[in-house]
PDB file of C-alpha atoms in Angstrom:
ATOM      1  CA  UNK A  15     -37.458 102.168-183.670  1.00  0.00           C
ATOM      2  CA  UNK A  16     -39.961 100.277-181.038  1.00  0.00           C
ATOM      3  CA  UNK A  17     -41.499 102.388-178.256  1.00  0.00           C
ATOM      4  CA  UNK A  18     -42.110 101.596-174.605  1.00  0.00           C
ATOM      5  CA  UNK A  19     -45.938 101.356-175.679  1.00  0.00           C
ATOM      6  CA  UNK A  20     -45.352  98.388-177.886  1.00  0.00           C
ATOM      7  CA  UNK A  21     -42.548  96.495-175.016  1.00  0.00           C
ATOM      8  CA  UNK A  22     -45.084  96.650-172.477  1.00  0.00           C
ATOM      9  CA  UNK A  23     -48.234  95.200-175.316  1.00  0.00           C
ATOM     10  CA  UNK A  24     -45.332  92.537-176.163  1.00  0.00           C
ATOM     11  CA  UNK A  25     -44.929  91.238-172.022  1.00  0.00           C
ATOM     12  CA  UNK A  26     -48.930  91.159-171.678  1.00  0.00           C
ATOM     13  CA  UNK A  27     -48.893  89.213-174.589  1.00  0.00           C
ATOM     14  CA  UNK A  28     -46.052  86.523-172.812  1.00  0.00           C
ATOM     15  CA  UNK A  29     -47.483  86.587-169.837  1.00  0.00           C
ATOM     16  CA  UNK A  30     -51.019  85.929-170.741  1.00  0.00           C
ATOM     17  CA  UNK A  31     -49.626  82.600-173.147  1.00  0.00           C
ATOM     18  CA  UNK A  32     -47.288  81.853-170.033  1.00  0.00           C
ATOM     19  CA  UNK A  33     -50.881  82.013-167.737  1.00  0.00           C
ATOM     20  CA  UNK A  34     -52.732  80.416-170.282  1.00  0.00           C
ATOM     21  CA  UNK A  35     -50.555  76.988-170.551  1.00  0.00           C
ATOM     22  CA  UNK A  36     -50.166  76.651-166.254  1.00  0.00           C
ATOM     23  CA  UNK A  37     -53.793  76.914-166.495  1.00  0.00           C
ATOM     24  CA  UNK A  38     -54.558  74.318-169.128  1.00  0.00           C
ATOM     25  CA  UNK A  39     -51.435  72.072-167.400  1.00  0.00           C
ATOM     26  CA  UNK A  40     -53.772  72.446-164.110  1.00  0.00           C
ATOM     27  CA  UNK A  41     -56.431  71.066-165.673  1.00  0.00           C
ATOM     28  CA  UNK A  42     -54.645  67.996-167.479  1.00  0.00           C
ATOM     29  CA  UNK A  43     -53.141  67.187-164.457  1.00  0.00           C
ATOM     30  CA  UNK A  44     -56.627  67.379-162.228  1.00  0.00           C
ATOM     31  CA  UNK A  45     -57.897  65.251-164.889  1.00  0.00           C
ATOM     32  CA  UNK A  46     -55.758  62.979-164.633  1.00  0.00           C
ATOM     33  CA  UNK A  47     -55.729  62.566-160.962  1.00  0.00           C
ATOM     34  CA  UNK A  48     -60.032  61.765-160.991  1.00  0.00           C
ATOM     35  CA  UNK A  49     -58.880  58.464-163.839  1.00  0.00           C
ATOM     36  CA  UNK A  50     -56.225  56.864-161.006  1.00  0.00           C
ATOM     37  CA  UNK A  51     -58.556  57.541-158.318  1.00  0.00           C
ATOM     38  CA  UNK A  52     -61.338  55.503-160.823  1.00  0.00           C
ATOM     39  CA  UNK A  53     -58.365  53.399-161.973  1.00  0.00           C
ATOM     40  CA  UNK A  54     -58.145  52.643-157.804  1.00  0.00           C
ATOM     41  CA  UNK A  55     -62.147  50.578-157.944  1.00  0.00           C
ATOM     42  CA  UNK A  56     -60.996  47.650-160.128  1.00  0.00           C
ATOM     43  CA  UNK A  57     -64.293  45.718-161.467  1.00  0.00           C
ATOM     44  CA  UNK A  58     -66.316  48.549-161.993  1.00  0.00           C
ATOM     45  CA  UNK A  59     -66.490  50.858-164.283  1.00  0.00           C
ATOM     46  CA  UNK A  60     -66.718  54.247-163.174  1.00  0.00           C
ATOM     47  CA  UNK A  61     -68.787  56.245-165.404  1.00  0.00           C
ATOM     48  CA  UNK A  62     -71.831  53.622-163.853  1.00  0.00           C
ATOM     49  CA  UNK A  63     -73.304  55.178-160.666  1.00  0.00           C
ATOM     50  CA  UNK A  64     -76.027  53.512-160.696  1.00  0.00           C
ATOM     51  CA  UNK A  65     -76.300  49.949-159.613  1.00  0.00           C
ATOM     52  CA  UNK A  66     -78.168  46.654-158.186  1.00  0.00           C
ATOM     53  CA  UNK A  67     -76.310  43.840-156.403  1.00  0.00           C
ATOM     54  CA  UNK A  68     -77.512  40.303-156.234  1.00  0.00           C
ATOM     55  CA  UNK A  69     -76.327  37.204-155.032  1.00  0.00           C
ATOM     56  CA  UNK A  70     -76.264  33.748-156.399  1.00  0.00           C
ATOM     57  CA  UNK A  71     -75.804  29.885-155.417  1.00  0.00           C
ATOM     58  CA  UNK A  72     -75.288  26.971-156.476  1.00  0.00           C
ATOM     59  CA  UNK A  73     -74.061  23.272-156.253  1.00  0.00           C
ATOM     60  CA  UNK A  74     -73.044  20.505-158.280  1.00  0.00           C
ATOM     61  CA  UNK A  75     -72.960  16.059-157.369  1.00  0.00           C
ATOM     62  CA  UNK A  76     -70.111  13.903-157.963  1.00  0.00           C
ATOM     63  CA  UNK A  77     -68.745  10.498-157.012  1.00  0.00           C
ATOM     64  CA  UNK A  78     -66.261  10.270-154.436  1.00  0.00           C
ATOM     65  CA  UNK A  79     -62.587   9.075-156.887  1.00  0.00           C
ATOM     66  CA  UNK A  80     -60.123   8.833-153.625  1.00  0.00           C
ATOM     67  CA  UNK A  81     -60.055   7.616-150.416  1.00  0.00           C
ATOM     68  CA  UNK A  82     -58.170   8.809-147.594  1.00  0.00           C
ATOM     69  CA  UNK A  83     -57.149   7.115-143.683  1.00  0.00           C
ATOM     70  CA  UNK A  84     -54.892   7.790-141.579  1.00  0.00           C
ATOM     71  CA  UNK A  85     -53.365   4.214-138.984  1.00  0.00           C
ATOM     72  CA  UNK A  86     -50.818   4.155-136.549  1.00  0.00           C
ATOM     73  CA  UNK A  87     -49.046   2.022-134.560  1.00  0.00           C
ATOM     74  CA  UNK A  88     -48.821   2.004-131.194  1.00  0.00           C
ATOM     75  CA  UNK A  89     -46.398  -0.127-128.780  1.00  0.00           C
ATOM     76  CA  UNK A  90     -45.025  -0.316-124.499  1.00  0.00           C
ATOM     77  CA  UNK A  91     -42.092  -1.666-123.362  1.00  0.00           C
ATOM     78  CA  UNK A  92     -39.709  -1.679-120.823  1.00  0.00           C
ATOM     79  CA  UNK A  93     -37.084   0.427-122.731  1.00  0.00           C
ATOM     80  CA  UNK A  94     -36.917   3.146-126.309  1.00  0.00           C
ATOM     81  CA  UNK A  95     -35.270   0.291-128.529  1.00  0.00           C
ATOM     82  CA  UNK A  96     -38.099  -2.741-127.635  1.00  0.00           C
ATOM     83  CA  UNK A  97     -41.135  -0.543-128.549  1.00  0.00           C
ATOM     84  CA  UNK A  98     -39.028   0.847-131.710  1.00  0.00           C
ATOM     85  CA  UNK A  99     -38.354  -2.156-132.925  1.00  0.00           C
ATOM     86  CA  UNK A 100     -42.353  -3.736-132.701  1.00  0.00           C
ATOM     87  CA  UNK A 101     -43.382  -0.259-134.377  1.00  0.00           C
ATOM     88  CA  UNK A 102     -40.615  -0.427-136.588  1.00  0.00           C
ATOM     89  CA  UNK A 103     -41.269  -4.380-137.419  1.00  0.00           C
ATOM     90  CA  UNK A 104     -44.824  -3.718-137.703  1.00  0.00           C
ATOM     91  CA  UNK A 105     -44.964  -0.507-139.749  1.00  0.00           C
ATOM     92  CA  UNK A 106     -42.810  -2.040-142.098  1.00  0.00           C
ATOM     93  CA  UNK A 107     -45.248  -5.008-143.003  1.00  0.00           C
ATOM     94  CA  UNK A 108     -48.533  -2.073-142.941  1.00  0.00           C
ATOM     95  CA  UNK A 109     -46.378  -0.276-145.832  1.00  0.00           C
ATOM     96  CA  UNK A 110     -45.562  -3.090-147.851  1.00  0.00           C
ATOM     97  CA  UNK A 111     -49.083  -4.435-147.842  1.00  0.00           C
ATOM     98  CA  UNK A 112     -50.304  -1.443-148.657  1.00  0.00           C
ATOM     99  CA  UNK A 113     -47.970  -1.061-152.294  1.00  0.00           C
ATOM    100  CA  UNK A 114     -48.714  -4.476-152.965  1.00  0.00           C
ATOM    101  CA  UNK A 115     -51.964  -3.628-152.578  1.00  0.00           C
ATOM    102  CA  UNK A 116     -51.816  -0.574-155.216  1.00  0.00           C
ATOM    103  CA  UNK A 117     -51.151   2.565-153.023  1.00  0.00           C
ATOM    104  CA  UNK A 118     -48.879   4.388-154.388  1.00  0.00           C
ATOM    105  CA  UNK A 119     -45.605   4.896-152.546  1.00  0.00           C
ATOM    106  CA  UNK A 120     -46.517   8.524-152.898  1.00  0.00           C
ATOM    107  CA  UNK A 121     -49.432   8.544-151.351  1.00  0.00           C
ATOM    108  CA  UNK A 122     -48.017   7.105-148.371  1.00  0.00           C
ATOM    109  CA  UNK A 123     -46.811   9.899-145.781  1.00  0.00           C
ATOM    110  CA  UNK A 124     -45.749  10.055-142.125  1.00  0.00           C
ATOM    111  CA  UNK A 125     -47.654  12.383-140.137  1.00  0.00           C
ATOM    112  CA  UNK A 126     -45.968  11.596-136.239  1.00  0.00           C
ATOM    113  CA  UNK A 127     -43.337   9.445-134.620  1.00  0.00           C
ATOM    114  CA  UNK A 128     -43.503  10.019-130.749  1.00  0.00           C
ATOM    115  CA  UNK A 129     -41.583   8.377-127.809  1.00  0.00           C
ATOM    116  CA  UNK A 130     -42.933   9.186-125.049  1.00  0.00           C
ATOM    117  CA  UNK A 131     -41.792   7.758-121.151  1.00  0.00           C
ATOM    118  CA  UNK A 132     -44.349   6.199-118.776  1.00  0.00           C
ATOM    119  CA  UNK A 133     -44.262   6.900-115.545  1.00  0.00           C
ATOM    120  CA  UNK A 134     -46.546   5.469-112.047  1.00  0.00           C
ATOM    121  CA  UNK A 135     -46.616   6.911-108.898  1.00  0.00           C
ATOM    122  CA  UNK A 136     -45.327   4.960-105.928  1.00  0.00           C
ATOM    123  CA  UNK A 137     -48.381   4.037-103.259  1.00  0.00           C
ATOM    124  CA  UNK A 138     -47.491   4.582 -99.432  1.00  0.00           C
ATOM    125  CA  UNK A 139     -50.625   3.135 -97.285  1.00  0.00           C
ATOM    126  CA  UNK A 140     -52.850   3.891-100.210  1.00  0.00           C
ATOM    127  CA  UNK A 141     -51.752   7.113-100.449  1.00  0.00           C
ATOM    128  CA  UNK A 142     -49.053   8.748-103.230  1.00  0.00           C
ATOM    129  CA  UNK A 143     -46.066  10.270-102.145  1.00  0.00           C
ATOM    130  CA  UNK A 144     -45.303  12.084-105.356  1.00  0.00           C
ATOM    131  CA  UNK A 145     -42.498  10.730-107.281  1.00  0.00           C
ATOM    132  CA  UNK A 146     -42.843   9.678-110.322  1.00  0.00           C
ATOM    133  CA  UNK A 147     -41.548   5.945-111.061  1.00  0.00           C
ATOM    134  CA  UNK A 148     -40.630   5.421-114.884  1.00  0.00           C
ATOM    135  CA  UNK A 149     -41.954   2.111-115.512  1.00  0.00           C
ATOM    136  CA  UNK A 150     -41.299   2.227-119.847  1.00  0.00           C
ATOM    137  CA  UNK A 151     -42.058   4.266-122.662  1.00  0.00           C
ATOM    138  CA  UNK A 152     -44.342   4.006-125.709  1.00  0.00           C
ATOM    139  CA  UNK A 153     -43.773   4.690-129.329  1.00  0.00           C
ATOM    140  CA  UNK A 154     -46.002   5.901-131.878  1.00  0.00           C
ATOM    141  CA  UNK A 155     -46.267   5.890-135.485  1.00  0.00           C
ATOM    142  CA  UNK A 156     -48.880   7.447-137.606  1.00  0.00           C
ATOM    143  CA  UNK A 157     -49.194   7.129-141.523  1.00  0.00           C
ATOM    144  CA  UNK A 158     -51.648   8.644-143.991  1.00  0.00           C
ATOM    145  CA  UNK A 159     -53.231   6.682-146.653  1.00  0.00           C
ATOM    146  CA  UNK A 160     -54.721   8.281-149.871  1.00  0.00           C
ATOM    147  CA  UNK A 161     -55.765   5.129-152.799  1.00  0.00           C
ATOM    148  CA  UNK A 162     -58.031   6.320-155.926  1.00  0.00           C
ATOM    149  CA  UNK A 163     -59.072   2.258-155.423  1.00  0.00           C
ATOM    150  CA  UNK A 164     -62.122   3.521-153.466  1.00  0.00           C
ATOM    151  CA  UNK A 165     -63.699   0.685-153.700  1.00  0.00           C
ATOM    152  CA  UNK A 166     -60.776  -1.620-152.116  1.00  0.00           C
ATOM    153  CA  UNK A 167     -60.499   0.821-148.994  1.00  0.00           C
ATOM    154  CA  UNK A 168     -62.498  -1.538-146.573  1.00  0.00           C
ATOM    155  CA  UNK A 169     -60.453  -4.228-147.277  1.00  0.00           C
ATOM    156  CA  UNK A 170     -57.353  -2.186-146.756  1.00  0.00           C
ATOM    157  CA  UNK A 171     -58.575  -0.938-143.171  1.00  0.00           C
ATOM    158  CA  UNK A 172     -59.632  -4.467-142.376  1.00  0.00           C
ATOM    159  CA  UNK A 173     -56.187  -5.967-143.875  1.00  0.00           C
ATOM    160  CA  UNK A 174     -54.245  -3.151-141.783  1.00  0.00           C
ATOM    161  CA  UNK A 175     -56.613  -3.929-138.672  1.00  0.00           C
ATOM    162  CA  UNK A 176     -55.769  -7.925-138.982  1.00  0.00           C
ATOM    163  CA  UNK A 177     -51.846  -7.261-139.388  1.00  0.00           C
ATOM    164  CA  UNK A 178     -50.955  -4.981-136.210  1.00  0.00           C
ATOM    165  CA  UNK A 179     -52.667  -1.245-136.768  1.00  0.00           C
ATOM    166  CA  UNK A 180     -53.638  -0.363-133.782  1.00  0.00           C
ATOM    167  CA  UNK A 181     -55.847   2.340-134.728  1.00  0.00           C
ATOM    168  CA  UNK A 182     -57.572   3.614-138.439  1.00  0.00           C
ATOM    169  CA  UNK A 183     -59.108   6.037-137.920  1.00  0.00           C
ATOM    170  CA  UNK A 184     -59.962   9.945-139.972  1.00  0.00           C
ATOM    171  CA  UNK A 185     -62.008   8.325-142.923  1.00  0.00           C
ATOM    172  CA  UNK A 186     -62.836  10.433-146.247  1.00  0.00           C
ATOM    173  CA  UNK A 187     -63.913  10.213-149.433  1.00  0.00           C
ATOM    174  CA  UNK A 188     -63.077  12.895-151.282  1.00  0.00           C
ATOM    175  CA  UNK A 189     -62.795  14.145-154.816  1.00  0.00           C
ATOM    176  CA  UNK A 190     -59.469  14.862-156.488  1.00  0.00           C
ATOM    177  CA  UNK A 191     -59.334  17.230-159.177  1.00  0.00           C
ATOM    178  CA  UNK A 192     -63.346  19.435-158.493  1.00  0.00           C
ATOM    179  CA  UNK A 193     -62.377  21.839-160.987  1.00  0.00           C
ATOM    180  CA  UNK A 194     -65.253  20.868-163.339  1.00  0.00           C
ATOM    181  CA  UNK A 195     -67.399  19.975-160.973  1.00  0.00           C
ATOM    182  CA  UNK A 196     -66.725  23.751-159.082  1.00  0.00           C
ATOM    183  CA  UNK A 197     -67.041  25.623-162.906  1.00  0.00           C
ATOM    184  CA  UNK A 198     -70.468  23.423-163.042  1.00  0.00           C
ATOM    185  CA  UNK A 199     -71.399  24.747-159.761  1.00  0.00           C
ATOM    186  CA  UNK A 200     -71.102  28.640-160.299  1.00  0.00           C
ATOM    187  CA  UNK A 201     -72.245  28.486-163.537  1.00  0.00           C
ATOM    188  CA  UNK A 202     -75.391  27.489-161.899  1.00  0.00           C
ATOM    189  CA  UNK A 203     -74.632  29.926-159.280  1.00  0.00           C
ATOM    190  CA  UNK A 204     -74.128  32.758-162.258  1.00  0.00           C
ATOM    191  CA  UNK A 205     -77.496  32.069-163.835  1.00  0.00           C
ATOM    192  CA  UNK A 206     -79.508  32.057-160.388  1.00  0.00           C
ATOM    193  CA  UNK A 207     -77.626  35.803-159.564  1.00  0.00           C
ATOM    194  CA  UNK A 208     -78.971  36.610-163.544  1.00  0.00           C
ATOM    195  CA  UNK A 209     -82.954  35.388-163.225  1.00  0.00           C
ATOM    196  CA  UNK A 210     -82.883  37.563-160.019  1.00  0.00           C
ATOM    197  CA  UNK A 211     -81.279  40.665-161.672  1.00  0.00           C
ATOM    198  CA  UNK A 212     -83.733  40.548-164.332  1.00  0.00           C
ATOM    199  CA  UNK A 213     -86.759  40.340-161.935  1.00  0.00           C
ATOM    200  CA  UNK A 214     -85.657  43.181-160.043  1.00  0.00           C
ATOM    201  CA  UNK A 215     -85.408  44.871-163.028  1.00  0.00           C
ATOM    202  CA  UNK A 216     -88.520  44.790-164.274  1.00  0.00           C
ATOM    203  CA  UNK A 217     -90.547  45.136-160.515  1.00  0.00           C
ATOM    204  CA  UNK A 218     -87.735  48.727-160.515  1.00  0.00           C
ATOM    205  CA  UNK A 219     -88.559  49.860-163.898  1.00  0.00           C
ATOM    206  CA  UNK A 220     -85.473  49.827-164.791  1.00  0.00           C
ATOM    207  CA  UNK A 221     -82.828  47.845-167.752  1.00  0.00           C
ATOM    208  CA  UNK A 222     -79.470  46.537-167.306  1.00  0.00           C
ATOM    209  CA  UNK A 223     -76.380  47.619-168.619  1.00  0.00           C
ATOM    210  CA  UNK A 224     -73.790  44.918-167.985  1.00  0.00           C
ATOM    211  CA  UNK A 225     -71.533  43.451-165.083  1.00  0.00           C
ATOM    212  CA  UNK A 226     -69.492  45.340-163.460  1.00  0.00           C
ATOM    213  CA  UNK A 227     -68.658  44.025-160.807  1.00  0.00           C
ATOM    214  CA  UNK A 228     -68.472  39.998-159.526  1.00  0.00           C
ATOM    215  CA  UNK A 229     -67.613  37.998-156.374  1.00  0.00           C
ATOM    216  CA  UNK A 230     -67.555  34.093-155.362  1.00  0.00           C
ATOM    217  CA  UNK A 231     -67.768  32.317-152.572  1.00  0.00           C
ATOM    218  CA  UNK A 232     -67.695  28.585-151.382  1.00  0.00           C
ATOM    219  CA  UNK A 233     -67.009  26.337-148.197  1.00  0.00           C
ATOM    220  CA  UNK A 234     -65.453  23.663-150.829  1.00  0.00           C
ATOM    221  CA  UNK A 235     -67.007  20.080-150.908  1.00  0.00           C
ATOM    222  CA  UNK A 236     -69.247  18.563-148.639  1.00  0.00           C
ATOM    223  CA  UNK A 237     -67.478  15.247-148.007  1.00  0.00           C
ATOM    224  CA  UNK A 238     -68.534  11.547-146.545  1.00  0.00           C
ATOM    225  CA  UNK A 239     -66.804  11.498-143.827  1.00  0.00           C
ATOM    226  CA  UNK A 240     -66.644   8.509-141.036  1.00  0.00           C
ATOM    227  CA  UNK A 241     -64.414   7.898-137.833  1.00  0.00           C
ATOM    228  CA  UNK A 242     -63.464   4.620-137.165  1.00  0.00           C
ATOM    229  CA  UNK A 243     -61.198   2.073-134.667  1.00  0.00           C
ATOM    230  CA  UNK A 244     -60.869  -0.826-136.457  1.00  0.00           C
ATOM    231  CA  UNK A 245     -58.414  -3.449-135.620  1.00  0.00           C
ATOM    232  CA  UNK A 246     -56.956  -3.143-132.232  1.00  0.00           C
ATOM    233  CA  UNK A 247     -53.382  -4.795-132.221  1.00  0.00           C
ATOM    234  CA  UNK A 248     -53.945  -8.000-134.007  1.00  0.00           C
ATOM    235  CA  UNK A 249     -56.498  -8.620-131.324  1.00  0.00           C
ATOM    236  CA  UNK A 250     -58.990 -10.633-133.944  1.00  0.00           C
ATOM    237  CA  UNK A 251     -59.261 -14.426-134.444  1.00  0.00           C
ATOM    238  CA  UNK A 252     -57.287 -16.349-137.094  1.00  0.00           C
ATOM    239  CA  UNK A 253     -58.692 -16.077-140.579  1.00  0.00           C
ATOM    240  CA  UNK A 254     -60.112 -13.668-142.814  1.00  0.00           C
ATOM    241  CA  UNK A 255     -60.698 -10.781-141.418  1.00  0.00           C
ATOM    242  CA  UNK A 256     -64.411  -9.361-141.791  1.00  0.00           C
ATOM    243  CA  UNK A 257     -64.789  -6.044-144.909  1.00  0.00           C
ATOM    244  CA  UNK A 258     -66.849  -2.815-143.122  1.00  0.00           C
ATOM    245  CA  UNK A 259     -69.291  -1.770-145.966  1.00  0.00           C
ATOM    246  CA  UNK A 260     -67.952   1.897-146.452  1.00  0.00           C
ATOM    247  CA  UNK A 261     -70.558   3.700-148.619  1.00  0.00           C
ATOM    248  CA  UNK A 262     -68.957   6.418-151.538  1.00  0.00           C
ATOM    249  CA  UNK A 263     -71.485   8.307-151.702  1.00  0.00           C
ATOM    250  CA  UNK A 264     -71.749  11.865-153.266  1.00  0.00           C
ATOM    251  CA  UNK A 265     -70.188  15.129-152.686  1.00  0.00           C
ATOM    252  CA  UNK A 266     -71.624  18.429-153.302  1.00  0.00           C
ATOM    253  CA  UNK A 267     -69.603  21.150-153.956  1.00  0.00           C
ATOM    254  CA  UNK A 268     -70.867  24.713-153.746  1.00  0.00           C
ATOM    255  CA  UNK A 269     -70.709  28.152-154.874  1.00  0.00           C
ATOM    256  CA  UNK A 270     -71.781  31.549-154.251  1.00  0.00           C
ATOM    257  CA  UNK A 271     -71.601  34.744-156.175  1.00  0.00           C
ATOM    258  CA  UNK A 272     -72.696  37.926-155.932  1.00  0.00           C
ATOM    259  CA  UNK A 273     -72.751  40.170-158.884  1.00  0.00           C
ATOM    260  CA  UNK A 274     -73.180  43.901-159.681  1.00  0.00           C
ATOM    261  CA  UNK A 275     -74.935  45.510-162.470  1.00  0.00           C
ATOM    262  CA  UNK A 276     -75.022  48.854-163.886  1.00  0.00           C
ATOM    263  CA  UNK A 277     -78.741  50.103-164.623  1.00  0.00           C
ATOM    264  CA  UNK A 278     -80.213  52.903-166.659  1.00  0.00           C
TER     265      UNK A 278
END
């Protein structure tokens, strides 16, 4: 026969067991929350609280393999149709020449096509009346060009000028695929940062444990660039046009890094 005293002891044991389970669950939840908080700091090991951060820079050089420039055909006429006819005929002839010279069609792109009215002001005894008078229209067609034939860029520009282009500008020599060059610059930047970290650790009398954070930045390649305006509407003398010298030069790719090391 179970006495009241035994029943009371069973309740105490049961409640104590429940309280123990509840306390354990709270401890697990607190630990899990701490782990989640630590995971928010991506790239840094939560166990390392002592760190040093150093910067490094690197650069690599490469000869440009791509030439880029733009040209325009601009015409003024009494009517839109007359201006468009001249622009269309000239533009088509220039595009045909570039394709024959080896420029791929995918590297020829219209960047602007504009039709604008042109006005003049009537004068009355030397004073403008404020009334605008339509005197004609201007049509312009801008095209960007990209070619791997960097050694032929000067000749292309000369030919475009002699064949009717009224403006040639934004001449750049670039590197089409700079991944390998950037990798070389990054490697140099990391080595620079590592040398600085070792020197700093030696000065502080600490030991480098491992990299816990890394950040890279770079301003991109520095291109050789030149503005030019060759061949104003075919006004050059008859005969072969002079070919401008366009030095390709070197492009510089720069990379900067910040590296954080755990120390002990």
